[in-house]
Amino acid sequence: MKKTENILVFIFSIYLCLMSYYLYTHQYYNADLEAYMGLIYKTEYSDLKIEEIHKKVYTELKNINPKLSEISTNDKEIAIGENSYYYTLSENPKAYEEELQLFSVKPFYNFVNLMFFKLGFKVTTSISLTSIFAYVFILVLIFCFLIKVLKNYPLAFILTVIISLFKPLLEASRHASADSLACLMLLLSFYCFVIKKKHLPATVFAMLCVLTRPEYFILYSFLYILIYFYKNTLQIKQTEVFLSYGYIFLSFFLIQYFNQISWSVLFMNQFTKVQIYPISNPDPFYFPDYLNFIKKTIMLDFNGSYFPLLLLFIVVILANKFSLNSKKSQAQCLFFGAVYATVFFRYLVFPSLANRMMIGFYLIIVLSLIYIQNSKTDIFKNSLEAGK
């Protein structure tokens, strides 16, 4: 049996190397790349003027993919002026400087990009490596989790490979985005809390998750309410719950404190009217425009995501073991309710359910369902007894 396990681990290692090579050679250079490049250069070369950084970034981009700075007239515009927005940025250093602030709200992601750059990698390679390494560690973590829960190496291996081919996960790993890294930090915080019962590391990873994508603060807020009501079952002191959440809140607060762009401007820039100068000269925000956009897109976006399908599996699996008087059933329902409530409130703040941005929520749901299906213990119970 030990020999079989070692062989599977070896095959899994080879598989990760092959997938990493595939992702590295098939990177998708999305428009956000120019902003993350600028933030690296701005931090590393603080003496450079914005005009020099702007020229350096776009010279490199044109060598990689000349279409990045062209006007896309074939794509339907979401926000007014969107098609010409990136062309304007490529020609206007002042507008480009203000755009960088939109991406500075992900400090941990920018820090990891910078570390790869300091190791000697090219700036574009550094940004790609962040997503690729996050993808690899996500799969390693999922493999370890499934081994713990299923006690079956072949099945854990098969399920991990299937999850590795999940389209949103692959998309996030090919983009210049914080999605993969945020997902990794989210899964690490859950793994430390649920499996390892290490609350301090779980808090640290939760903080890093929020510092990578601030909107995950909504999820942690709902979950900490749930943890508070189940603190006795979890054997966590009330002071530990408040202290842990306080650190997570501090991470979110620091981002908001240094953020120069308000939510209303960010919303307009993404969905209604592009803001060329979001700091120095933003357009006025009209609440009716916000409501109209939400009403027009909310049903289509939810139905176009994986959330309705996953909800179907949640209902089927929970109904099979549901009991109104069971605290375990109540906790499981409240947990998934917290996840879906988070998705809904997040949509009200940032009305987009692009699948690569949702991988953290998707994987938490999938892994929790696997846990529930293969264990009679509470998902937050203080011991893990798989298959009983």
C-alpha positions as MATLAB code, in Angstrom:
seq = 'MKKTENILVFIFSIYLCLMSYYLYTHQYYNADLEAYMGLIYKTEYSDLKIEEIHKKVYTELKNINPKLSEISTNDKEIAIGENSYYYTLSENPKAYEEELQLFSVKPFYNFVNLMFFKLGFKVTTSISLTSIFAYVFILVLIFCFLIKVLKNYPLAFILTVIISLFKPLLEASRHASADSLACLMLLLSFYCFVIKKKHLPATVFAMLCVLTRPEYFILYSFLYILIYFYKNTLQIKQTEVFLSYGYIFLSFFLIQYFNQISWSVLFMNQFTKVQIYPISNPDPFYFPDYLNFIKKTIMLDFNGSYFPLLLLFIVVILANKFSLNSKKSQAQCLFFGAVYATVFFRYLVFPSLANRMMIGFYLIIVLSLIYIQNSKTDIFKNSLEAGK';
ca = [
       0.000    0.000    0.000;
       2.822    2.393    0.866;
       4.428    1.707   -2.501;
       1.191    2.572   -4.316;
       0.905    5.821   -2.385;
       4.478    6.804   -3.237;
       3.897    6.048   -6.920;
       0.759    8.198   -6.951;
       2.570   11.064   -5.244;
       5.360   10.795   -7.844;
       2.854   10.770  -10.740;
       1.063   13.735   -9.168;
       4.375   15.643   -8.977;
       5.060   14.969  -12.658;
       1.522   16.055  -13.507;
       1.993   19.354  -11.651;
       5.223   20.006  -13.554;
       3.494   19.364  -16.892;
       0.540   21.597  -16.013;
       2.900   24.345  -14.831;
       4.762   24.210  -18.126;
       1.486   24.335  -20.042;
       0.288   27.382  -18.102;
       3.646   29.125  -18.474;
       3.621   28.653  -22.272;
      -0.062   29.571  -22.644;
      -0.348   32.768  -20.620;
      -3.178   35.123  -21.504;
      -1.954   38.712  -21.467;
      -5.057   40.553  -20.312;
      -5.300   44.312  -20.067;
      -4.638   44.368  -16.302;
      -1.049   43.330  -16.959;
       0.070   46.871  -17.716;
      -1.141   48.089  -14.308;
       0.622   45.355  -12.336;
       3.813   45.969  -14.322;
       3.603   49.663  -13.492;
       3.178   48.984   -9.775;
       6.279   46.767   -9.764;
       8.379   49.394  -11.520;
       6.959   52.181   -9.347;
       7.965   50.289   -6.187;
      11.324   48.996   -7.384;
      12.436   52.182   -9.162;
      10.989   54.917   -6.980;
      13.236   57.523   -8.607;
      11.660   57.027  -12.048;
       9.053   59.523  -13.187;
       5.647   58.236  -14.262;
       6.438   59.168  -17.872;
       9.484   56.879  -17.807;
       7.545   54.036  -16.178;
       4.740   54.485  -18.699;
       7.136   54.328  -21.642;
       8.971   51.318  -20.206;
       5.755   49.363  -19.602;
       4.190   49.945  -23.007;
       7.421   49.341  -24.883;
       7.629   45.909  -23.266;
       3.939   45.218  -23.841;
       4.169   45.964  -27.539;
       7.019   43.478  -27.820;
       4.869   40.809  -26.124;
       1.481   41.503  -27.661;
       0.937   44.599  -29.845;
      -2.857   44.249  -29.577;
      -2.869   45.080  -25.874;
      -2.881   48.819  -26.531;
      -5.148   48.784  -29.585;
      -8.796   49.815  -29.615;
     -11.086   46.800  -29.650;
     -14.064   47.736  -31.836;
     -15.378   44.200  -32.167;
     -16.212   43.697  -28.507;
     -19.440   45.053  -27.117;
     -18.873   47.864  -24.655;
     -20.008   47.349  -21.068;
     -19.056   50.798  -19.827;
     -19.333   53.863  -22.060;
     -15.969   54.557  -23.668;
     -14.498   51.217  -22.657;
     -13.140   50.338  -26.083;
     -10.964   53.451  -26.271;
      -9.995   53.420  -22.587;
      -6.853   51.289  -22.851;
      -5.696   53.158  -25.912;
      -5.981   56.402  -23.933;
      -3.929   54.901  -21.120;
      -1.216   53.869  -23.561;
      -0.956   57.462  -24.769;
      -1.499   59.395  -21.543;
       0.956   58.907  -18.603;
      -1.203   60.993  -16.247;
      -4.273   58.821  -16.834;
      -2.100   55.723  -16.513;
      -0.744   56.926  -13.152;
      -4.235   57.330  -11.759;
      -5.295   53.917  -13.081;
      -2.551   52.279  -11.007;
      -4.483   53.201   -7.872;
      -7.286   50.859   -8.952;
      -4.865   47.937   -8.610;
      -2.912   49.015   -5.530;
      -5.732   47.706   -3.292;
      -4.245   44.192   -3.614;
      -1.019   44.746   -1.653;
      -0.118   41.120   -0.958;
      -0.533   40.133   -4.609;
       1.632   43.069   -5.693;
       4.192   42.122   -3.024;
       4.482   38.533   -4.329;
       4.868   39.834   -7.897;
       7.634   42.138   -6.681;
       9.437   39.282   -4.893;
       9.590   37.236   -8.095;
      10.911   40.318   -9.907;
      13.605   40.802   -7.252;
      14.664   37.197   -7.783;
      15.688   38.176  -11.302;
      12.677   37.224  -13.421;
      11.310   39.539  -16.101;
       8.395   41.631  -14.935;
       5.824   39.804  -17.085;
       7.249   36.435  -16.037;
       7.060   37.467  -12.378;
       3.356   38.200  -12.673;
       2.740   34.901  -14.492;
       4.688   32.911  -11.905;
       2.487   34.215   -9.089;
      -0.610   32.710  -10.700;
       1.158   29.477  -11.717;
       2.681   28.812   -8.286;
      -0.673   29.570   -6.650;
      -2.308   27.022   -8.997;
       0.251   24.355   -8.043;
      -0.102   24.931   -4.299;
      -3.907   24.943   -4.580;
      -3.778   21.456   -6.104;
      -1.288   20.236   -3.504;
      -3.548   21.533   -0.742;
      -6.641   19.934   -2.301;
      -4.780   16.623   -2.650;
      -3.758   16.720    1.022;
      -7.296   17.634    2.073;
      -8.861   14.802    0.080;
      -6.374   12.281    1.463;
      -7.316   13.360    4.993;
     -11.044   13.128    4.291;
     -11.272   10.126    1.955;
      -8.364    8.022    3.288;
      -8.020    6.832   -0.296;
      -4.994    7.919   -2.363;
      -6.264    6.791   -5.809;
      -9.627    8.509   -5.354;
      -7.977   11.660   -3.959;
      -5.627   11.686   -6.952;
      -8.458   11.291   -9.479;
     -10.591   14.011   -7.887;
      -7.634   16.420   -7.691;
      -6.846   15.912  -11.380;
     -10.500   16.540  -12.276;
     -10.530   19.736  -10.207;
      -7.231   20.833  -11.793;
      -8.996   20.912  -15.179;
     -11.827   23.079  -13.876;
     -12.045   25.897  -16.413;
     -12.276   28.856  -13.969;
      -9.178   27.580  -12.136;
      -7.206   27.294  -15.381;
      -8.419   30.720  -16.536;
      -7.329   32.365  -13.296;
      -3.920   30.725  -13.605;
      -3.415   32.094  -17.110;
      -4.402   35.676  -16.298;
      -2.542   38.527  -14.676;
      -4.902   38.611  -11.714;
      -4.996   38.062   -7.974;
      -7.692   35.370   -8.227;
      -5.467   32.283   -7.873;
      -3.404   33.711   -5.004;
      -6.535   34.837   -3.128;
      -8.040   31.375   -3.595;
      -4.876   29.770   -2.217;
      -4.923   31.971    0.894;
      -8.636   31.238    1.386;
      -8.107   27.472    1.156;
      -5.089   27.635    3.467;
      -7.104   29.478    6.099;
      -9.874   26.860    5.869;
      -7.394   23.974    5.928;
      -5.644   25.302    9.035;
      -8.941   25.947   10.796;
     -10.925   22.827    9.850;
      -8.239   20.157    9.477;
      -5.203   21.310   11.472;
      -7.173   23.151   14.186;
      -4.507   25.866   14.155;
      -6.382   29.115   14.647;
      -3.420   31.506   14.539;
      -2.166   30.358   11.081;
      -5.796   30.363    9.902;
      -6.079   34.017   10.943;
      -2.808   34.942    9.212;
      -3.875   33.300    5.939;
      -7.297   34.955    6.200;
      -5.582   38.334    6.563;
      -3.414   37.621    3.514;
      -6.525   36.598    1.587;
      -8.173   39.945    2.339;
      -4.937   41.758    1.482;
      -4.997   39.951   -1.876;
      -8.661   40.509   -2.735;
     -10.440   42.789   -0.211;
     -13.948   41.552   -1.108;
     -13.267   38.257    0.707;
     -13.731   40.291    3.882;
     -17.485   39.856    3.313;
     -17.159   36.061    3.408;
     -15.025   36.081    6.546;
     -17.478   38.425    8.261;
     -20.368   36.013    7.699;
     -18.262   33.013    8.712;
     -17.078   34.639   11.926;
     -20.693   35.245   12.900;
     -21.246   31.527   12.385;
     -18.090   30.664   14.326;
     -19.218   32.869   17.218;
     -22.497   30.962   17.620;
     -20.670   27.615   17.406;
     -17.650   28.614   19.504;
     -18.423   26.043   22.210;
     -18.575   23.206   19.684;
     -15.378   24.466   18.123;
     -13.780   24.859   21.547;
     -12.735   28.443   20.798;
     -12.789   31.170   23.401;
     -14.869   34.258   22.750;
     -11.803   36.486   23.089;
     -10.003   34.436   20.411;
     -12.929   34.875   18.004;
     -13.017   38.658   18.461;
      -9.233   39.002   18.354;
      -8.944   36.918   15.179;
     -11.713   38.843   13.436;
     -10.166   42.083   14.633;
      -6.958   41.324   12.757;
      -8.912   40.521    9.595;
     -10.919   43.718    9.979;
      -7.662   45.647   10.444;
      -6.352   44.249    7.141;
      -9.491   45.422    5.339;
      -9.482   48.791    7.108;
      -5.858   49.528    6.147;
      -6.640   48.911    2.474;
      -9.627   51.256    2.638;
      -7.650   53.878    4.553;
      -4.955   54.159    1.883;
      -7.330   53.691   -1.048;
      -7.744   56.942   -3.001;
     -10.632   55.770   -5.192;
     -14.156   55.488   -3.809;
     -16.451   52.537   -4.472;
     -18.810   54.660   -6.600;
     -15.996   55.660   -8.975;
     -14.788   52.062   -9.174;
     -18.313   50.905  -10.016;
     -18.751   53.485  -12.766;
     -15.325   52.755  -14.208;
     -16.131   49.068  -14.582;
     -19.803   49.065  -15.498;
     -21.323   52.377  -16.598;
     -18.860   55.088  -17.604;
     -15.072   54.819  -17.845;
     -13.199   57.263  -15.612;
     -10.056   58.492  -17.339;
      -9.080   60.465  -14.216;
     -10.675   58.530  -11.313;
      -8.766   60.486   -8.638;
      -8.415   64.041   -9.889;
     -11.612   64.383  -11.926;
     -14.194   61.608  -11.376;
     -17.671   61.937  -12.839;
     -20.653   62.259  -10.473;
     -22.287   59.032   -9.379;
     -25.971   58.496  -10.199;
     -27.652   55.882   -8.017;
     -30.438   55.153  -10.592;
     -27.729   54.048  -13.058;
     -26.443   51.625  -10.445;
     -29.914   50.179   -9.794;
     -30.630   49.811  -13.509;
     -27.390   47.939  -14.059;
     -28.050   45.584  -11.143;
     -31.627   44.838  -12.256;
     -30.517   44.272  -15.831;
     -27.690   41.844  -15.092;
     -28.254   40.066  -11.789;
     -30.342   37.125  -13.057;
     -28.264   36.600  -16.188;
     -24.966   36.684  -14.287;
     -26.104   34.233  -11.606;
     -27.542   31.858  -14.181;
     -24.348   32.132  -16.224;
     -22.220   31.067  -13.259;
     -21.806   27.657  -11.576;
     -23.708   28.728   -8.461;
     -27.172   27.418   -9.483;
     -25.684   24.026  -10.409;
     -23.715   23.815   -7.161;
     -26.833   24.817   -5.228;
     -28.605   21.823   -6.752;
     -25.904   19.481   -5.405;
     -25.995   21.220   -2.016;
     -29.752   20.644   -1.719;
     -29.501   16.979   -2.786;
     -26.627   16.139   -0.423;
     -27.917   18.065    2.592;
     -31.490   16.811    2.138;
     -30.236   13.231    2.322;
     -28.940   13.795    5.863;
     -31.052   16.760    6.961;
     -32.777   16.895   10.321;
     -34.466   20.024   11.618;
     -33.421   19.226   15.193;
     -29.828   18.399   14.285;
     -27.258   21.071   15.129;
     -24.943   19.514   12.546;
     -27.536   19.968    9.796;
     -28.224   23.510   10.941;
     -24.528   24.378   10.870;
     -24.089   22.937    7.392;
     -27.063   24.899    6.045;
     -25.868   28.089    7.702;
     -22.371   27.581    6.275;
     -23.600   27.318    2.687;
     -26.068   30.099    3.372;
     -23.138   32.308    4.418;
     -21.295   31.495    1.182;
     -24.297   32.335   -1.009;
     -25.129   35.450    1.015;
     -21.530   36.569    0.460;
     -21.817   36.037   -3.292;
     -25.041   38.064   -3.349;
     -23.686   40.991   -1.309;
     -20.434   40.931   -3.249;
     -22.471   41.241   -6.428;
     -24.202   44.325   -5.051;
     -20.780   45.895   -4.435;
     -19.055   44.652   -7.595;
     -21.701   43.318  -10.018;
     -19.654   40.742  -11.863;
     -19.574   36.961  -11.477;
     -16.703   36.256  -13.855;
     -15.975   32.604  -13.147;
     -12.233   33.028  -12.624;
     -12.998   35.511   -9.828;
     -15.286   32.978   -8.141;
     -12.885   30.025   -7.879;
     -12.443   30.480   -4.129;
     -16.200   30.188   -3.563;
     -16.532   27.305   -6.020;
     -13.769   25.245   -4.432;
     -14.966   25.881   -0.879;
     -18.416   24.596   -1.870;
     -17.075   21.551   -3.746;
     -14.627   20.516   -1.015;
     -17.233   21.038    1.714;
     -19.703   18.823   -0.146;
     -17.059   16.114   -0.490;
     -16.391   16.389    3.234;
     -20.068   16.189    4.168;
     -20.748   13.310    1.808;
     -17.864   11.265    3.249;
     -18.171   12.119    6.919;
     -20.961   12.154    9.483;
     -19.157   14.740   11.573;
     -19.917   18.454   11.519;
     -17.896   20.402    8.972;
     -16.607   22.531   11.869;
     -16.410   19.754   14.409;
     -13.229   19.631   16.457;
     -12.209   16.219   15.093;
     -12.080   14.644   11.673;
     -13.449   11.152   11.349;
     -13.693   10.387    7.660;
     -16.096    7.762    6.436;
     -17.895    7.264    9.740;
];
